[in-house]
Amino acid sequence: MRLGPIVAKTVMYLFLILIAITCLVPFYSMFITSTHANSDIARSLLFWPGDQFMENYNRLIETVNIWRGFANTIFITVAFTCLNLYFAALAGYGFSKYNFKYRGGLFLFVLGTMMIPGQLGIIGFYKLMNALNMLNTYWPLILTGIRDAFGIFLMKQIADSSVPNEIIESGRIDGYGELSIFHKLILPLMAPGLATLGIFSFIGKWNDFLTPMIILFDNDLQTLPVMIASVKSQFSSDFGAQYVGIVISVVPILIFFSIMSKRIISGVAAGAVKG
C-alpha cells in the first residue's frame, strides 16, 4: 500500500481543519465574551463561558430598542437585496446578450464607478435626499439597491458563461416577450450567481453603518449596527451589552449564508451533472 497519497490527504485535511478553526475562533470569542461582565472583558482574554449573558441582555434592551432595530434592519436589508438582485441580473443580462450603441463604453463607465469610494459622494447623496424630501425615511437605504456596479459586472459574467443564445432564440420563437424570456428562462439559469450576489448584498447592507447614521434621525427608525454602537454607559462603552447585540445581529447573517451557500452548491452540482 502506497503511503504517499495517504500522507498527502492527511496533510490536506489537517490544513483544512486549521483554516476552519481560524475562521471559527472570532465567532467563538464573540459568543464567549457576551457572557461575561465588563470588568472581565476589559481585564483579560476570555476562553470559557460566563454567567452574565442575561444581565448584559437586560442592560441592552434598557438602553436601546434592540428588537425594533432588528426588525428595521430585516426590512431594509431584504428589500434592498431583492431590488439589487433583480436589477443587477436585468442589467447584466442586457449588457451580455443585447447589442446596442455604446454598449462597451457604457459598461466601462459602470465599471469605472467601482473605483470611486462611496464615502466621497456622501455629501452629495445627503443633499440629493434632502432635495427629494427623503431624509429620515427608508427610501434612500432601499432604492440604492437598483444601482450596483459590482452586481452588474458579476451578472454579466454569469450570463456570458451560463446563458446560451439558443435558449433566448427558442423563447422568441415560442412567442415570449423579452421580459418573459428574462423572467421564465434566464433567471433560473442565473440562480447560482444570484445566490452569490445575494450573500454579498445581504451582508453588506445588514452591516451598513454610515448611511443609516447620516440619513435617519429618529431613534426608532435606526438600524441594528447604529443601535449597537450607541450602547454606552455614562462614562464608557458597555462592552457586555454591545457583544450581546453583536451576537443578535450575527445570527441572521449565518442563517442567510447557510441557505444561499446550499443554493450555490446545488446549482454547481446541477451544472456538473448536466455537463
PDB file of C-alpha atoms in Angstrom:
ATOM      1  CA  MET A   1       0.000   0.000   0.000  1.00  0.00           C
ATOM      2  CA  ARG A   2       1.399   3.376  -1.005  1.00  0.00           C
ATOM      3  CA  LEU A   3       1.762   5.849   1.858  1.00  0.00           C
ATOM      4  CA  GLY A   4       2.226   8.928  -0.340  1.00  0.00           C
ATOM      5  CA  PRO A   5      -1.462   9.581  -1.159  1.00  0.00           C
ATOM      6  CA  ILE A   6      -2.466   8.862   2.468  1.00  0.00           C
ATOM      7  CA  VAL A   7       0.082  11.330   3.843  1.00  0.00           C
ATOM      8  CA  ALA A   8      -0.912  13.972   1.294  1.00  0.00           C
ATOM      9  CA  LYS A   9      -4.602  13.548   2.113  1.00  0.00           C
ATOM     10  CA  THR A  10      -3.874  13.708   5.856  1.00  0.00           C
ATOM     11  CA  VAL A  11      -1.882  16.914   5.457  1.00  0.00           C
ATOM     12  CA  MET A  12      -4.645  18.412   3.331  1.00  0.00           C
ATOM     13  CA  TYR A  13      -7.319  17.578   5.912  1.00  0.00           C
ATOM     14  CA  LEU A  14      -5.205  18.966   8.744  1.00  0.00           C
ATOM     15  CA  PHE A  15      -4.694  22.165   6.774  1.00  0.00           C
ATOM     16  CA  LEU A  16      -8.442  22.488   6.121  1.00  0.00           C
ATOM     17  CA  ILE A  17      -9.208  21.846   9.800  1.00  0.00           C
ATOM     18  CA  LEU A  18      -6.727  24.566  10.755  1.00  0.00           C
ATOM     19  CA  ILE A  19      -8.387  27.026   8.354  1.00  0.00           C
ATOM     20  CA  ALA A  20     -11.843  26.129   9.719  1.00  0.00           C
ATOM     21  CA  ILE A  21     -10.676  26.674  13.301  1.00  0.00           C
ATOM     22  CA  THR A  22      -9.130  30.015  12.332  1.00  0.00           C
ATOM     23  CA  CYS A  23     -12.453  31.107  10.817  1.00  0.00           C
ATOM     24  CA  LEU A  24     -14.494  29.930  13.805  1.00  0.00           C
ATOM     25  CA  VAL A  25     -12.325  31.479  16.538  1.00  0.00           C
ATOM     26  CA  PRO A  26     -13.724  35.041  16.117  1.00  0.00           C
ATOM     27  CA  PHE A  27     -17.304  33.735  16.365  1.00  0.00           C
ATOM     28  CA  TYR A  28     -16.440  31.652  19.409  1.00  0.00           C
ATOM     29  CA  SER A  29     -14.735  34.617  21.057  1.00  0.00           C
ATOM     30  CA  MET A  30     -17.748  36.828  20.324  1.00  0.00           C
ATOM     31  CA  PHE A  31     -20.222  34.399  21.917  1.00  0.00           C
ATOM     32  CA  ILE A  32     -17.972  33.779  24.920  1.00  0.00           C
ATOM     33  CA  THR A  33     -17.333  37.474  25.518  1.00  0.00           C
ATOM     34  CA  SER A  34     -21.072  38.219  25.515  1.00  0.00           C
ATOM     35  CA  THR A  35     -21.457  36.031  28.626  1.00  0.00           C
ATOM     36  CA  HIS A  36     -19.005  37.994  30.792  1.00  0.00           C
ATOM     37  CA  ALA A  37     -19.140  41.229  32.751  1.00  0.00           C
ATOM     38  CA  ASN A  38     -17.456  44.420  31.531  1.00  0.00           C
ATOM     39  CA  SER A  39     -14.676  44.132  34.104  1.00  0.00           C
ATOM     40  CA  ASP A  40     -13.740  40.642  32.873  1.00  0.00           C
ATOM     41  CA  ILE A  41     -13.873  41.744  29.227  1.00  0.00           C
ATOM     42  CA  ALA A  42     -11.533  44.677  29.888  1.00  0.00           C
ATOM     43  CA  ARG A  43      -9.116  42.694  32.049  1.00  0.00           C
ATOM     44  CA  SER A  44      -8.267  39.566  30.103  1.00  0.00           C
ATOM     45  CA  LEU A  45      -8.752  37.414  27.027  1.00  0.00           C
ATOM     46  CA  LEU A  46     -11.684  35.072  27.676  1.00  0.00           C
ATOM     47  CA  PHE A  47     -11.863  31.420  26.669  1.00  0.00           C
ATOM     48  CA  TRP A  48     -14.673  29.940  28.763  1.00  0.00           C
ATOM     49  CA  PRO A  49     -18.374  30.881  29.057  1.00  0.00           C
ATOM     50  CA  GLY A  50     -19.508  33.152  31.869  1.00  0.00           C
ATOM     51  CA  ASP A  51     -22.860  33.701  33.593  1.00  0.00           C
ATOM     52  CA  GLN A  52     -23.571  37.329  32.725  1.00  0.00           C
ATOM     53  CA  PHE A  53     -25.387  36.928  29.403  1.00  0.00           C
ATOM     54  CA  MET A  54     -28.863  37.759  30.729  1.00  0.00           C
ATOM     55  CA  GLU A  55     -27.535  40.718  32.732  1.00  0.00           C
ATOM     56  CA  ASN A  56     -25.853  42.064  29.606  1.00  0.00           C
ATOM     57  CA  TYR A  57     -29.020  41.455  27.590  1.00  0.00           C
ATOM     58  CA  ASN A  58     -31.186  43.268  30.140  1.00  0.00           C
ATOM     59  CA  ARG A  59     -28.902  46.311  30.041  1.00  0.00           C
ATOM     60  CA  LEU A  60     -29.005  46.206  26.254  1.00  0.00           C
ATOM     61  CA  ILE A  61     -32.806  46.315  25.980  1.00  0.00           C
ATOM     62  CA  GLU A  62     -32.943  49.010  28.667  1.00  0.00           C
ATOM     63  CA  THR A  63     -30.579  51.209  26.644  1.00  0.00           C
ATOM     64  CA  VAL A  64     -31.916  50.714  23.093  1.00  0.00           C
ATOM     65  CA  ASN A  65     -34.970  49.132  21.496  1.00  0.00           C
ATOM     66  CA  ILE A  66     -32.830  46.381  20.021  1.00  0.00           C
ATOM     67  CA  TRP A  67     -35.670  44.294  18.591  1.00  0.00           C
ATOM     68  CA  ARG A  68     -37.155  47.325  16.858  1.00  0.00           C
ATOM     69  CA  GLY A  69     -33.735  47.888  15.300  1.00  0.00           C
ATOM     70  CA  PHE A  70     -33.628  44.207  14.359  1.00  0.00           C
ATOM     71  CA  ALA A  71     -36.989  44.478  12.555  1.00  0.00           C
ATOM     72  CA  ASN A  72     -35.898  47.715  10.840  1.00  0.00           C
ATOM     73  CA  THR A  73     -32.710  46.087   9.598  1.00  0.00           C
ATOM     74  CA  ILE A  74     -34.531  42.983   8.360  1.00  0.00           C
ATOM     75  CA  PHE A  75     -36.970  45.095   6.357  1.00  0.00           C
ATOM     76  CA  ILE A  76     -34.304  47.350   4.837  1.00  0.00           C
ATOM     77  CA  THR A  77     -31.908  44.508   4.042  1.00  0.00           C
ATOM     78  CA  VAL A  78     -34.482  42.190   2.448  1.00  0.00           C
ATOM     79  CA  ALA A  79     -35.994  44.984   0.323  1.00  0.00           C
ATOM     80  CA  PHE A  80     -32.550  46.224  -0.722  1.00  0.00           C
ATOM     81  CA  THR A  81     -31.310  42.718  -1.586  1.00  0.00           C
ATOM     82  CA  CYS A  82     -34.379  41.897  -3.701  1.00  0.00           C
ATOM     83  CA  LEU A  83     -34.023  45.127  -5.691  1.00  0.00           C
ATOM     84  CA  ASN A  84     -30.292  44.615  -6.014  1.00  0.00           C
ATOM     85  CA  LEU A  85     -30.580  41.066  -7.335  1.00  0.00           C
ATOM     86  CA  TYR A  86     -33.337  41.821  -9.826  1.00  0.00           C
ATOM     87  CA  PHE A  87     -31.875  44.945 -11.392  1.00  0.00           C
ATOM     88  CA  ALA A  88     -28.295  43.640 -11.359  1.00  0.00           C
ATOM     89  CA  ALA A  89     -29.462  40.497 -13.178  1.00  0.00           C
ATOM     90  CA  LEU A  90     -31.526  42.548 -15.625  1.00  0.00           C
ATOM     91  CA  ALA A  91     -28.694  44.969 -16.418  1.00  0.00           C
ATOM     92  CA  GLY A  92     -26.039  42.228 -16.556  1.00  0.00           C
ATOM     93  CA  TYR A  93     -28.212  40.184 -18.919  1.00  0.00           C
ATOM     94  CA  GLY A  94     -28.762  43.255 -21.096  1.00  0.00           C
ATOM     95  CA  PHE A  95     -25.053  44.023 -21.335  1.00  0.00           C
ATOM     96  CA  SER A  96     -24.321  40.383 -22.124  1.00  0.00           C
ATOM     97  CA  LYS A  97     -26.927  39.496 -24.730  1.00  0.00           C
ATOM     98  CA  TYR A  98     -28.053  42.717 -26.396  1.00  0.00           C
ATOM     99  CA  ASN A  99     -26.029  44.635 -28.940  1.00  0.00           C
ATOM    100  CA  PHE A 100     -26.738  48.359 -28.720  1.00  0.00           C
ATOM    101  CA  LYS A 101     -24.850  51.532 -29.449  1.00  0.00           C
ATOM    102  CA  TYR A 102     -22.109  52.491 -26.998  1.00  0.00           C
ATOM    103  CA  ARG A 103     -22.548  49.236 -25.084  1.00  0.00           C
ATOM    104  CA  GLY A 104     -18.826  48.817 -24.460  1.00  0.00           C
ATOM    105  CA  GLY A 105     -18.306  52.410 -23.365  1.00  0.00           C
ATOM    106  CA  LEU A 106     -21.323  52.355 -21.065  1.00  0.00           C
ATOM    107  CA  PHE A 107     -20.166  49.130 -19.450  1.00  0.00           C
ATOM    108  CA  LEU A 108     -16.703  50.590 -18.893  1.00  0.00           C
ATOM    109  CA  PHE A 109     -18.347  53.615 -17.277  1.00  0.00           C
ATOM    110  CA  VAL A 110     -20.270  51.296 -14.942  1.00  0.00           C
ATOM    111  CA  LEU A 111     -17.042  49.503 -14.027  1.00  0.00           C
ATOM    112  CA  GLY A 112     -15.327  52.854 -13.510  1.00  0.00           C
ATOM    113  CA  THR A 113     -17.781  53.772 -10.759  1.00  0.00           C
ATOM    114  CA  MET A 114     -16.403  50.848  -8.744  1.00  0.00           C
ATOM    115  CA  MET A 115     -13.105  52.728  -8.427  1.00  0.00           C
ATOM    116  CA  ILE A 116     -14.721  55.660  -6.586  1.00  0.00           C
ATOM    117  CA  PRO A 117     -15.137  55.186  -2.802  1.00  0.00           C
ATOM    118  CA  GLY A 118     -18.746  55.603  -1.782  1.00  0.00           C
ATOM    119  CA  GLN A 119     -17.754  57.878   1.104  1.00  0.00           C
ATOM    120  CA  LEU A 120     -16.684  60.574  -1.373  1.00  0.00           C
ATOM    121  CA  GLY A 121     -20.266  61.033  -2.537  1.00  0.00           C
ATOM    122  CA  ILE A 122     -21.941  61.009   0.861  1.00  0.00           C
ATOM    123  CA  ILE A 123     -22.366  64.812   0.998  1.00  0.00           C
ATOM    124  CA  GLY A 124     -23.896  64.955  -2.469  1.00  0.00           C
ATOM    125  CA  PHE A 125     -26.085  61.977  -1.622  1.00  0.00           C
ATOM    126  CA  TYR A 126     -27.302  63.704   1.542  1.00  0.00           C
ATOM    127  CA  LYS A 127     -28.123  66.904  -0.357  1.00  0.00           C
ATOM    128  CA  LEU A 128     -29.962  64.958  -3.053  1.00  0.00           C
ATOM    129  CA  MET A 129     -32.058  63.084  -0.492  1.00  0.00           C
ATOM    130  CA  ASN A 130     -32.802  66.361   1.266  1.00  0.00           C
ATOM    131  CA  ALA A 131     -33.970  67.906  -2.029  1.00  0.00           C
ATOM    132  CA  LEU A 132     -36.223  64.888  -2.615  1.00  0.00           C
ATOM    133  CA  ASN A 133     -37.597  65.045   0.956  1.00  0.00           C
ATOM    134  CA  MET A 134     -36.379  61.513   1.657  1.00  0.00           C
ATOM    135  CA  LEU A 135     -34.337  62.204   4.779  1.00  0.00           C
ATOM    136  CA  ASN A 136     -35.382  60.229   7.860  1.00  0.00           C
ATOM    137  CA  THR A 137     -37.057  57.611   5.642  1.00  0.00           C
ATOM    138  CA  TYR A 138     -36.009  54.180   4.417  1.00  0.00           C
ATOM    139  CA  TRP A 139     -36.196  55.093   0.723  1.00  0.00           C
ATOM    140  CA  PRO A 140     -32.534  56.195   0.404  1.00  0.00           C
ATOM    141  CA  LEU A 141     -31.418  52.938   2.019  1.00  0.00           C
ATOM    142  CA  ILE A 142     -33.571  50.720  -0.196  1.00  0.00           C
ATOM    143  CA  LEU A 143     -33.624  52.404  -3.605  1.00  0.00           C
ATOM    144  CA  THR A 144     -29.825  52.431  -3.821  1.00  0.00           C
ATOM    145  CA  GLY A 145     -30.081  48.694  -4.438  1.00  0.00           C
ATOM    146  CA  ILE A 146     -31.122  49.478  -8.010  1.00  0.00           C
ATOM    147  CA  ARG A 147     -27.595  50.526  -8.923  1.00  0.00           C
ATOM    148  CA  ASP A 148     -24.724  48.183  -8.122  1.00  0.00           C
ATOM    149  CA  ALA A 149     -21.705  48.182 -10.424  1.00  0.00           C
ATOM    150  CA  PHE A 150     -20.220  45.026  -8.923  1.00  0.00           C
ATOM    151  CA  GLY A 151     -23.548  43.202  -9.182  1.00  0.00           C
ATOM    152  CA  ILE A 152     -23.956  44.203 -12.833  1.00  0.00           C
ATOM    153  CA  PHE A 153     -20.413  43.061 -13.613  1.00  0.00           C
ATOM    154  CA  LEU A 154     -20.939  39.725 -11.828  1.00  0.00           C
ATOM    155  CA  MET A 155     -24.284  39.061 -13.502  1.00  0.00           C
ATOM    156  CA  LYS A 156     -22.839  39.895 -16.934  1.00  0.00           C
ATOM    157  CA  GLN A 157     -20.116  37.323 -16.400  1.00  0.00           C
ATOM    158  CA  ILE A 158     -22.720  34.775 -15.269  1.00  0.00           C
ATOM    159  CA  ALA A 159     -24.893  35.492 -18.312  1.00  0.00           C
ATOM    160  CA  ASP A 160     -21.880  35.189 -20.638  1.00  0.00           C
ATOM    161  CA  SER A 161     -20.973  31.765 -19.271  1.00  0.00           C
ATOM    162  CA  SER A 162     -24.284  30.118 -18.362  1.00  0.00           C
ATOM    163  CA  VAL A 163     -26.980  31.559 -20.662  1.00  0.00           C
ATOM    164  CA  PRO A 164     -26.862  30.069 -24.182  1.00  0.00           C
ATOM    165  CA  ASN A 165     -28.119  32.251 -27.011  1.00  0.00           C
ATOM    166  CA  GLU A 166     -30.153  29.290 -28.264  1.00  0.00           C
ATOM    167  CA  ILE A 167     -32.421  29.470 -25.221  1.00  0.00           C
ATOM    168  CA  ILE A 168     -33.186  33.127 -25.920  1.00  0.00           C
ATOM    169  CA  GLU A 169     -33.932  32.388 -29.564  1.00  0.00           C
ATOM    170  CA  SER A 170     -36.168  29.446 -28.666  1.00  0.00           C
ATOM    171  CA  GLY A 171     -38.116  31.680 -26.289  1.00  0.00           C
ATOM    172  CA  ARG A 172     -38.645  34.249 -29.045  1.00  0.00           C
ATOM    173  CA  ILE A 173     -39.774  31.519 -31.451  1.00  0.00           C
ATOM    174  CA  ASP A 174     -42.298  30.330 -28.846  1.00  0.00           C
ATOM    175  CA  GLY A 175     -43.750  33.848 -28.722  1.00  0.00           C
ATOM    176  CA  TYR A 176     -42.365  35.050 -25.404  1.00  0.00           C
ATOM    177  CA  GLY A 177     -41.701  38.758 -24.952  1.00  0.00           C
ATOM    178  CA  GLU A 178     -38.264  39.936 -23.886  1.00  0.00           C
ATOM    179  CA  LEU A 179     -39.218  40.361 -20.214  1.00  0.00           C
ATOM    180  CA  SER A 180     -40.996  36.987 -20.200  1.00  0.00           C
ATOM    181  CA  ILE A 181     -37.834  35.362 -21.543  1.00  0.00           C
ATOM    182  CA  PHE A 182     -35.839  37.027 -18.786  1.00  0.00           C
ATOM    183  CA  HIS A 183     -38.248  36.045 -16.015  1.00  0.00           C
ATOM    184  CA  LYS A 184     -39.077  32.496 -17.115  1.00  0.00           C
ATOM    185  CA  LEU A 185     -35.900  31.306 -18.842  1.00  0.00           C
ATOM    186  CA  ILE A 186     -32.928  33.443 -17.826  1.00  0.00           C
ATOM    187  CA  LEU A 187     -33.363  33.981 -14.081  1.00  0.00           C
ATOM    188  CA  PRO A 188     -33.442  30.226 -13.271  1.00  0.00           C
ATOM    189  CA  LEU A 189     -30.163  29.756 -15.163  1.00  0.00           C
ATOM    190  CA  MET A 190     -28.567  32.604 -13.213  1.00  0.00           C
ATOM    191  CA  ALA A 191     -29.690  31.264  -9.810  1.00  0.00           C
ATOM    192  CA  PRO A 192     -26.209  30.259  -8.510  1.00  0.00           C
ATOM    193  CA  GLY A 193     -24.830  33.673  -9.449  1.00  0.00           C
ATOM    194  CA  LEU A 194     -27.821  35.370  -7.840  1.00  0.00           C
ATOM    195  CA  ALA A 195     -27.211  33.393  -4.661  1.00  0.00           C
ATOM    196  CA  THR A 196     -23.590  34.541  -4.615  1.00  0.00           C
ATOM    197  CA  LEU A 197     -24.535  38.162  -5.169  1.00  0.00           C
ATOM    198  CA  GLY A 198     -27.305  37.806  -2.593  1.00  0.00           C
ATOM    199  CA  ILE A 199     -24.779  36.877   0.081  1.00  0.00           C
ATOM    200  CA  PHE A 200     -22.633  39.931  -0.649  1.00  0.00           C
ATOM    201  CA  SER A 201     -25.639  42.225  -0.909  1.00  0.00           C
ATOM    202  CA  PHE A 202     -27.362  40.981   2.241  1.00  0.00           C
ATOM    203  CA  ILE A 203     -24.258  41.079   4.426  1.00  0.00           C
ATOM    204  CA  GLY A 204     -23.149  44.458   3.078  1.00  0.00           C
ATOM    205  CA  LYS A 205     -26.499  46.139   3.718  1.00  0.00           C
ATOM    206  CA  TRP A 206     -27.008  44.385   7.065  1.00  0.00           C
ATOM    207  CA  ASN A 207     -23.694  45.751   8.326  1.00  0.00           C
ATOM    208  CA  ASP A 208     -24.146  49.211   6.770  1.00  0.00           C
ATOM    209  CA  PHE A 209     -23.397  51.797   9.449  1.00  0.00           C
ATOM    210  CA  LEU A 210     -22.543  55.105   7.797  1.00  0.00           C
ATOM    211  CA  THR A 211     -25.597  55.666   5.588  1.00  0.00           C
ATOM    212  CA  PRO A 212     -28.303  54.973   8.221  1.00  0.00           C
ATOM    213  CA  MET A 213     -26.441  57.096  10.751  1.00  0.00           C
ATOM    214  CA  ILE A 214     -26.479  60.058   8.332  1.00  0.00           C
ATOM    215  CA  ILE A 215     -29.918  59.618   6.757  1.00  0.00           C
ATOM    216  CA  LEU A 216     -32.022  58.555   9.779  1.00  0.00           C
ATOM    217  CA  PHE A 217     -32.644  60.899  12.700  1.00  0.00           C
ATOM    218  CA  ASP A 218     -35.416  59.114  14.622  1.00  0.00           C
ATOM    219  CA  ASN A 219     -34.039  56.526  17.063  1.00  0.00           C
ATOM    220  CA  ASP A 220     -36.978  54.185  16.394  1.00  0.00           C
ATOM    221  CA  LEU A 221     -36.026  54.089  12.699  1.00  0.00           C
ATOM    222  CA  GLN A 222     -32.362  53.274  13.256  1.00  0.00           C
ATOM    223  CA  THR A 223     -30.767  50.026  12.163  1.00  0.00           C
ATOM    224  CA  LEU A 224     -29.093  47.419  14.322  1.00  0.00           C
ATOM    225  CA  PRO A 225     -25.425  48.462  13.781  1.00  0.00           C
ATOM    226  CA  VAL A 226     -26.177  52.059  14.762  1.00  0.00           C
ATOM    227  CA  MET A 227     -28.120  50.980  17.835  1.00  0.00           C
ATOM    228  CA  ILE A 228     -25.345  48.639  18.959  1.00  0.00           C
ATOM    229  CA  ALA A 229     -22.735  51.382  18.578  1.00  0.00           C
ATOM    230  CA  SER A 230     -24.865  53.708  20.716  1.00  0.00           C
ATOM    231  CA  VAL A 231     -24.889  51.356  23.713  1.00  0.00           C
ATOM    232  CA  LYS A 232     -22.881  53.311  26.270  1.00  0.00           C
ATOM    233  CA  SER A 233     -22.986  53.991  29.957  1.00  0.00           C
ATOM    234  CA  GLN A 234     -22.417  57.442  31.388  1.00  0.00           C
ATOM    235  CA  PHE A 235     -18.636  57.261  31.239  1.00  0.00           C
ATOM    236  CA  SER A 236     -17.707  54.348  28.963  1.00  0.00           C
ATOM    237  CA  SER A 237     -18.977  51.833  26.443  1.00  0.00           C
ATOM    238  CA  ASP A 238     -20.943  48.878  27.773  1.00  0.00           C
ATOM    239  CA  PHE A 239     -18.955  46.104  26.108  1.00  0.00           C
ATOM    240  CA  GLY A 240     -21.028  43.271  27.549  1.00  0.00           C
ATOM    241  CA  ALA A 241     -24.272  44.694  26.188  1.00  0.00           C
ATOM    242  CA  GLN A 242     -22.617  45.526  22.874  1.00  0.00           C
ATOM    243  CA  TYR A 243     -21.385  41.962  22.442  1.00  0.00           C
ATOM    244  CA  VAL A 244     -24.881  40.640  23.116  1.00  0.00           C
ATOM    245  CA  GLY A 245     -26.148  42.985  20.395  1.00  0.00           C
ATOM    246  CA  ILE A 246     -23.450  41.732  18.029  1.00  0.00           C
ATOM    247  CA  VAL A 247     -24.480  38.135  18.724  1.00  0.00           C
ATOM    248  CA  ILE A 248     -28.093  39.021  17.897  1.00  0.00           C
ATOM    249  CA  SER A 249     -27.009  40.750  14.692  1.00  0.00           C
ATOM    250  CA  VAL A 250     -24.784  37.886  13.506  1.00  0.00           C
ATOM    251  CA  VAL A 251     -27.414  35.122  13.725  1.00  0.00           C
ATOM    252  CA  PRO A 252     -29.476  36.235  10.656  1.00  0.00           C
ATOM    253  CA  ILE A 253     -26.294  36.557   8.601  1.00  0.00           C
ATOM    254  CA  LEU A 254     -25.283  32.996   9.439  1.00  0.00           C
ATOM    255  CA  ILE A 255     -28.764  31.682   8.594  1.00  0.00           C
ATOM    256  CA  PHE A 256     -28.902  33.562   5.284  1.00  0.00           C
ATOM    257  CA  PHE A 257     -25.381  32.480   4.355  1.00  0.00           C
ATOM    258  CA  SER A 258     -26.163  28.805   5.046  1.00  0.00           C
ATOM    259  CA  ILE A 259     -29.305  28.948   2.879  1.00  0.00           C
ATOM    260  CA  MET A 260     -27.635  30.742  -0.028  1.00  0.00           C
ATOM    261  CA  SER A 261     -24.480  28.614   0.082  1.00  0.00           C
ATOM    262  CA  LYS A 262     -26.612  25.479  -0.330  1.00  0.00           C
ATOM    263  CA  ARG A 263     -28.243  27.121  -3.343  1.00  0.00           C
ATOM    264  CA  ILE A 264     -24.818  27.821  -4.849  1.00  0.00           C
ATOM    265  CA  ILE A 265     -23.646  24.224  -4.264  1.00  0.00           C
ATOM    266  CA  SER A 266     -26.844  22.734  -5.710  1.00  0.00           C
ATOM    267  CA  GLY A 267     -26.537  24.942  -8.805  1.00  0.00           C
ATOM    268  CA  VAL A 268     -22.916  23.983  -9.357  1.00  0.00           C
ATOM    269  CA  ALA A 269     -23.730  20.299  -8.866  1.00  0.00           C
ATOM    270  CA  ALA A 270     -26.618  20.502 -11.342  1.00  0.00           C
ATOM    271  CA  GLY A 271     -24.350  22.151 -13.903  1.00  0.00           C
ATOM    272  CA  ALA A 272     -21.724  19.457 -13.420  1.00  0.00           C
ATOM    273  CA  VAL A 273     -24.262  16.681 -13.914  1.00  0.00           C
ATOM    274  CA  LYS A 274     -25.678  18.451 -16.980  1.00  0.00           C
ATOM    275  CA  GLY A 275     -22.184  18.849 -18.416  1.00  0.00           C
TER     276      GLY A 275
END
